[in-house]
Tab-separated table of C-alpha atoms in Angstrom:
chain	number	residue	atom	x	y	z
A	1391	UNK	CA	14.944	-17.081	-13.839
A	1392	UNK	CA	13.729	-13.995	-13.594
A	1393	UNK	CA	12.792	-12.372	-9.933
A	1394	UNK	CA	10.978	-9.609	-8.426
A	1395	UNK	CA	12.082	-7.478	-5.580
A	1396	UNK	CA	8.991	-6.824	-3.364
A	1397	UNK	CA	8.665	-4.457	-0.302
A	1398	UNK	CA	6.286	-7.306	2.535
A	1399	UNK	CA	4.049	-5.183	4.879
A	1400	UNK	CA	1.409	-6.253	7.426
A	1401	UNK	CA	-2.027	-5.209	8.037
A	1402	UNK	CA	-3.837	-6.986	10.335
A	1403	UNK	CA	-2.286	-10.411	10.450
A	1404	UNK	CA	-2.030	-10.320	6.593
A	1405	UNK	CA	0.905	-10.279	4.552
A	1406	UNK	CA	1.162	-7.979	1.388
A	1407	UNK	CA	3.628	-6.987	-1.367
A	1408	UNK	CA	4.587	-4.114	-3.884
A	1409	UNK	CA	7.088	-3.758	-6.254
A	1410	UNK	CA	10.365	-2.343	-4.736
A	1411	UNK	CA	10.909	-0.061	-7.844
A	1412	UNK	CA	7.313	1.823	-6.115
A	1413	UNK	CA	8.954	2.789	-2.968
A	1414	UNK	CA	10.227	6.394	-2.406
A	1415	UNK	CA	10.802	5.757	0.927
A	1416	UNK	CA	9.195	4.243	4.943
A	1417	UNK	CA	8.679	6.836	7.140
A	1418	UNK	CA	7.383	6.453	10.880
A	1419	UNK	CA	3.517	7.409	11.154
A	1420	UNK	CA	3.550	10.718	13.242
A	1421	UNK	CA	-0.467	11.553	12.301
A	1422	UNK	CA	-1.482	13.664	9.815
A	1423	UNK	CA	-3.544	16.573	9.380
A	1424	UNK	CA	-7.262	15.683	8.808
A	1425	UNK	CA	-9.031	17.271	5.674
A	1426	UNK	CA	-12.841	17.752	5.923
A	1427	UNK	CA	-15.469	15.682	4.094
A	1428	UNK	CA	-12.577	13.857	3.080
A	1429	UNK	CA	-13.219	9.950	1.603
A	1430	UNK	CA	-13.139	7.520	4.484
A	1431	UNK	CA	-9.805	6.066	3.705
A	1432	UNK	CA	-7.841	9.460	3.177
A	1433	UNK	CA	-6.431	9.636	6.440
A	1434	UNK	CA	-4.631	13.293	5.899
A	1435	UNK	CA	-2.176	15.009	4.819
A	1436	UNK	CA	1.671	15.324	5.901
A	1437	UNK	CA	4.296	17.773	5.247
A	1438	UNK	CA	7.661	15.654	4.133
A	1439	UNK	CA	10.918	17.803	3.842
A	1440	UNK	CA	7.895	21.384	2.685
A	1441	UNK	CA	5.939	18.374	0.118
A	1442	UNK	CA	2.717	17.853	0.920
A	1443	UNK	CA	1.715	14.291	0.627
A	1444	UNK	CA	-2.022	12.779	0.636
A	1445	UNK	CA	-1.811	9.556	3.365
A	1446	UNK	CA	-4.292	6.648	2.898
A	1447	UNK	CA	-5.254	3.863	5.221
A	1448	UNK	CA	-4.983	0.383	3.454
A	1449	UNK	CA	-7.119	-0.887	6.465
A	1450	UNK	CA	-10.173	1.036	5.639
A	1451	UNK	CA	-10.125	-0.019	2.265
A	1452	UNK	CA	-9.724	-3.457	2.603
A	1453	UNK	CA	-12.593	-3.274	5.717
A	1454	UNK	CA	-10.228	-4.484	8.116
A	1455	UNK	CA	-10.217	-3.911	12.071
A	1456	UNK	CA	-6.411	-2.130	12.265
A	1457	UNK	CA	-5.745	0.753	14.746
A	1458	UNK	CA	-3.131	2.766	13.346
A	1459	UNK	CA	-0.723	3.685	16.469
A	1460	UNK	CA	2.778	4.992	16.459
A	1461	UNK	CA	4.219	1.642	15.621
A	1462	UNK	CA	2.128	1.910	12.445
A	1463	UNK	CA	4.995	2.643	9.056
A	1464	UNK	CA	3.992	5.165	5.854
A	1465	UNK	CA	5.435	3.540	2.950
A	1466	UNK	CA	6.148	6.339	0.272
A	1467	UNK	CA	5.088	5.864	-3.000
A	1468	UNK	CA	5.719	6.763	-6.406
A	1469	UNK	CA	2.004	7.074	-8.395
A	1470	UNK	CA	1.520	7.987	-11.917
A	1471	UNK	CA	0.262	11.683	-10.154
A	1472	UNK	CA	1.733	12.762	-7.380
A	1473	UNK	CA	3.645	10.966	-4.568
A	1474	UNK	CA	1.400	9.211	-1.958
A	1475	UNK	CA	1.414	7.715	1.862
A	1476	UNK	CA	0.233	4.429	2.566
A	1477	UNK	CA	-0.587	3.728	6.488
A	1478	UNK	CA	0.565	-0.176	7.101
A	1479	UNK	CA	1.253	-1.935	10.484
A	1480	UNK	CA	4.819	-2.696	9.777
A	1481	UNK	CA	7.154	-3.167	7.197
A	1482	UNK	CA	8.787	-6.663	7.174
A	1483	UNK	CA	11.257	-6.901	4.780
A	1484	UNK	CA	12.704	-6.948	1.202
A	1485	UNK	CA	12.231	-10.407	-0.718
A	1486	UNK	CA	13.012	-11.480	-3.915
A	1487	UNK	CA	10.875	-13.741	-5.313
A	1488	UNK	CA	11.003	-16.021	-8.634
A	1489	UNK	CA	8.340	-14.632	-11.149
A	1490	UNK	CA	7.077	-17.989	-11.908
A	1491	UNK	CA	5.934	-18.341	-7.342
A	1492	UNK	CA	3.539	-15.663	-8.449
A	1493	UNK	CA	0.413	-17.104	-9.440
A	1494	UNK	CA	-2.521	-14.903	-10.932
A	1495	UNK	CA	-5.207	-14.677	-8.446
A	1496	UNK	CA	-8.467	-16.846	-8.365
A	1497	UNK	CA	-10.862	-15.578	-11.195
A	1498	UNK	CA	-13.562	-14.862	-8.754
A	1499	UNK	CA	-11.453	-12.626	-7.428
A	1500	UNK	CA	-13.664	-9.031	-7.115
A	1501	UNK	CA	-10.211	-7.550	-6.147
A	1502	UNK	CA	-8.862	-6.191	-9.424
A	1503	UNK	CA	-6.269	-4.747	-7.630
A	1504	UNK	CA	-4.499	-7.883	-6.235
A	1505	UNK	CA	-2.474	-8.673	-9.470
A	1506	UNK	CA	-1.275	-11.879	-7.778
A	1507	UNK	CA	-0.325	-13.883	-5.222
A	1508	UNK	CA	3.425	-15.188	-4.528
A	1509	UNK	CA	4.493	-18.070	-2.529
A	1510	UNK	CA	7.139	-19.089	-0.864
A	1511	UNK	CA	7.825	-22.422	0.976
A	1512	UNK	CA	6.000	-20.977	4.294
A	1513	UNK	CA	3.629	-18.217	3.037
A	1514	UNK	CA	1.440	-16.550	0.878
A	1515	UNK	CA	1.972	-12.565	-0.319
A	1516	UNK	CA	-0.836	-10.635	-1.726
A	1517	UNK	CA	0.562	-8.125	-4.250
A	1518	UNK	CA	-0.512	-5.035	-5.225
A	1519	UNK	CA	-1.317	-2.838	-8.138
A	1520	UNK	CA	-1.298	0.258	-6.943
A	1521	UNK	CA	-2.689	2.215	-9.340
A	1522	UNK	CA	-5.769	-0.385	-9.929
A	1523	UNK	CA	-5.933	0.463	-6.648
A	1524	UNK	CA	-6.115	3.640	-6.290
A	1525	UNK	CA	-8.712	3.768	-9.210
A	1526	UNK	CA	-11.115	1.470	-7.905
A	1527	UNK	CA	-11.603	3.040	-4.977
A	1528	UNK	CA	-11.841	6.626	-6.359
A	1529	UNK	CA	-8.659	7.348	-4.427
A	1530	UNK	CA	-6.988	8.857	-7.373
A	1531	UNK	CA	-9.107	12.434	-7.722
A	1532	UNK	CA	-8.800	12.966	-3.909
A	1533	UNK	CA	-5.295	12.624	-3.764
A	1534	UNK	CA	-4.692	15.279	-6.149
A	1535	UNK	CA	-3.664	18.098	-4.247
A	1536	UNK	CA	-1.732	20.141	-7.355
């Protein structure tokens, strides 16, 4: 059987999922520096170890209610461009999950970037694509900071 190791995060009271092999690294959210006329879901920038590294909020994109507050976790990622900050309530754990407890998710699903959703025997896990992500919501040319 062949499993996937997923990073869970909340926002909101929902649980979501991306592939381990994504993850740079979870940092504690200390703010970040606001740039102007800026989309609504680039939060800022931060400087990590003289890198600077664009920071979105998952909560504005998916229109959800979430105050981001120092409890709130940037999960590190590694896109196709350049490295990138995702703002999440909390990070709950690592879980490894057999391939065939992800199902694909319900064709009316708008979402393109919810590649599927896994189950286990007391929850469900939305997972991400993050670059589908990133591209539907024009993310992608305002996180480019070369």
């Amino acid at each position: 059987m062949a499993e996937q190791q997923l990073l869970v995060f909340k926002l909101d009271s929902e649980e979501y999922a991306l592939p381990v092999l994504q993850i740079r690294e979870i940092i504690k959210y200390q703010g970040a520096t606001k740039l102007p006329n800026a989309n609504s879901s680039l939060e800022g920038i931060i400087n990590l170890r003289n890198k600077i590294i664009p920071v979105i909020n998952l909560a504005k994109i998916f229109d959800l209610n979430n105050e981001v507050d120092t409890d709130s976790r940037v999960i590190i990622v590694e896109n196709n461009i350049q490295d990138l900050g995702i703002i999440v309530n909390a990070v709950t754990e690592v879980l490894r999950i057999d391939e065939n407890l992800i199902e694909k998710p319900p064709l009316q699903n708008k979402h393109s970037y919810i590649k599927g959703i896994g189950r286990t025997d007391t929850r469900m896990l939305m997972l991400l694509d993050l670059n589908e992500l990133l591209e539907t919501n024009n993310i992608q040319e305002v996180t480019q900071l070369r």
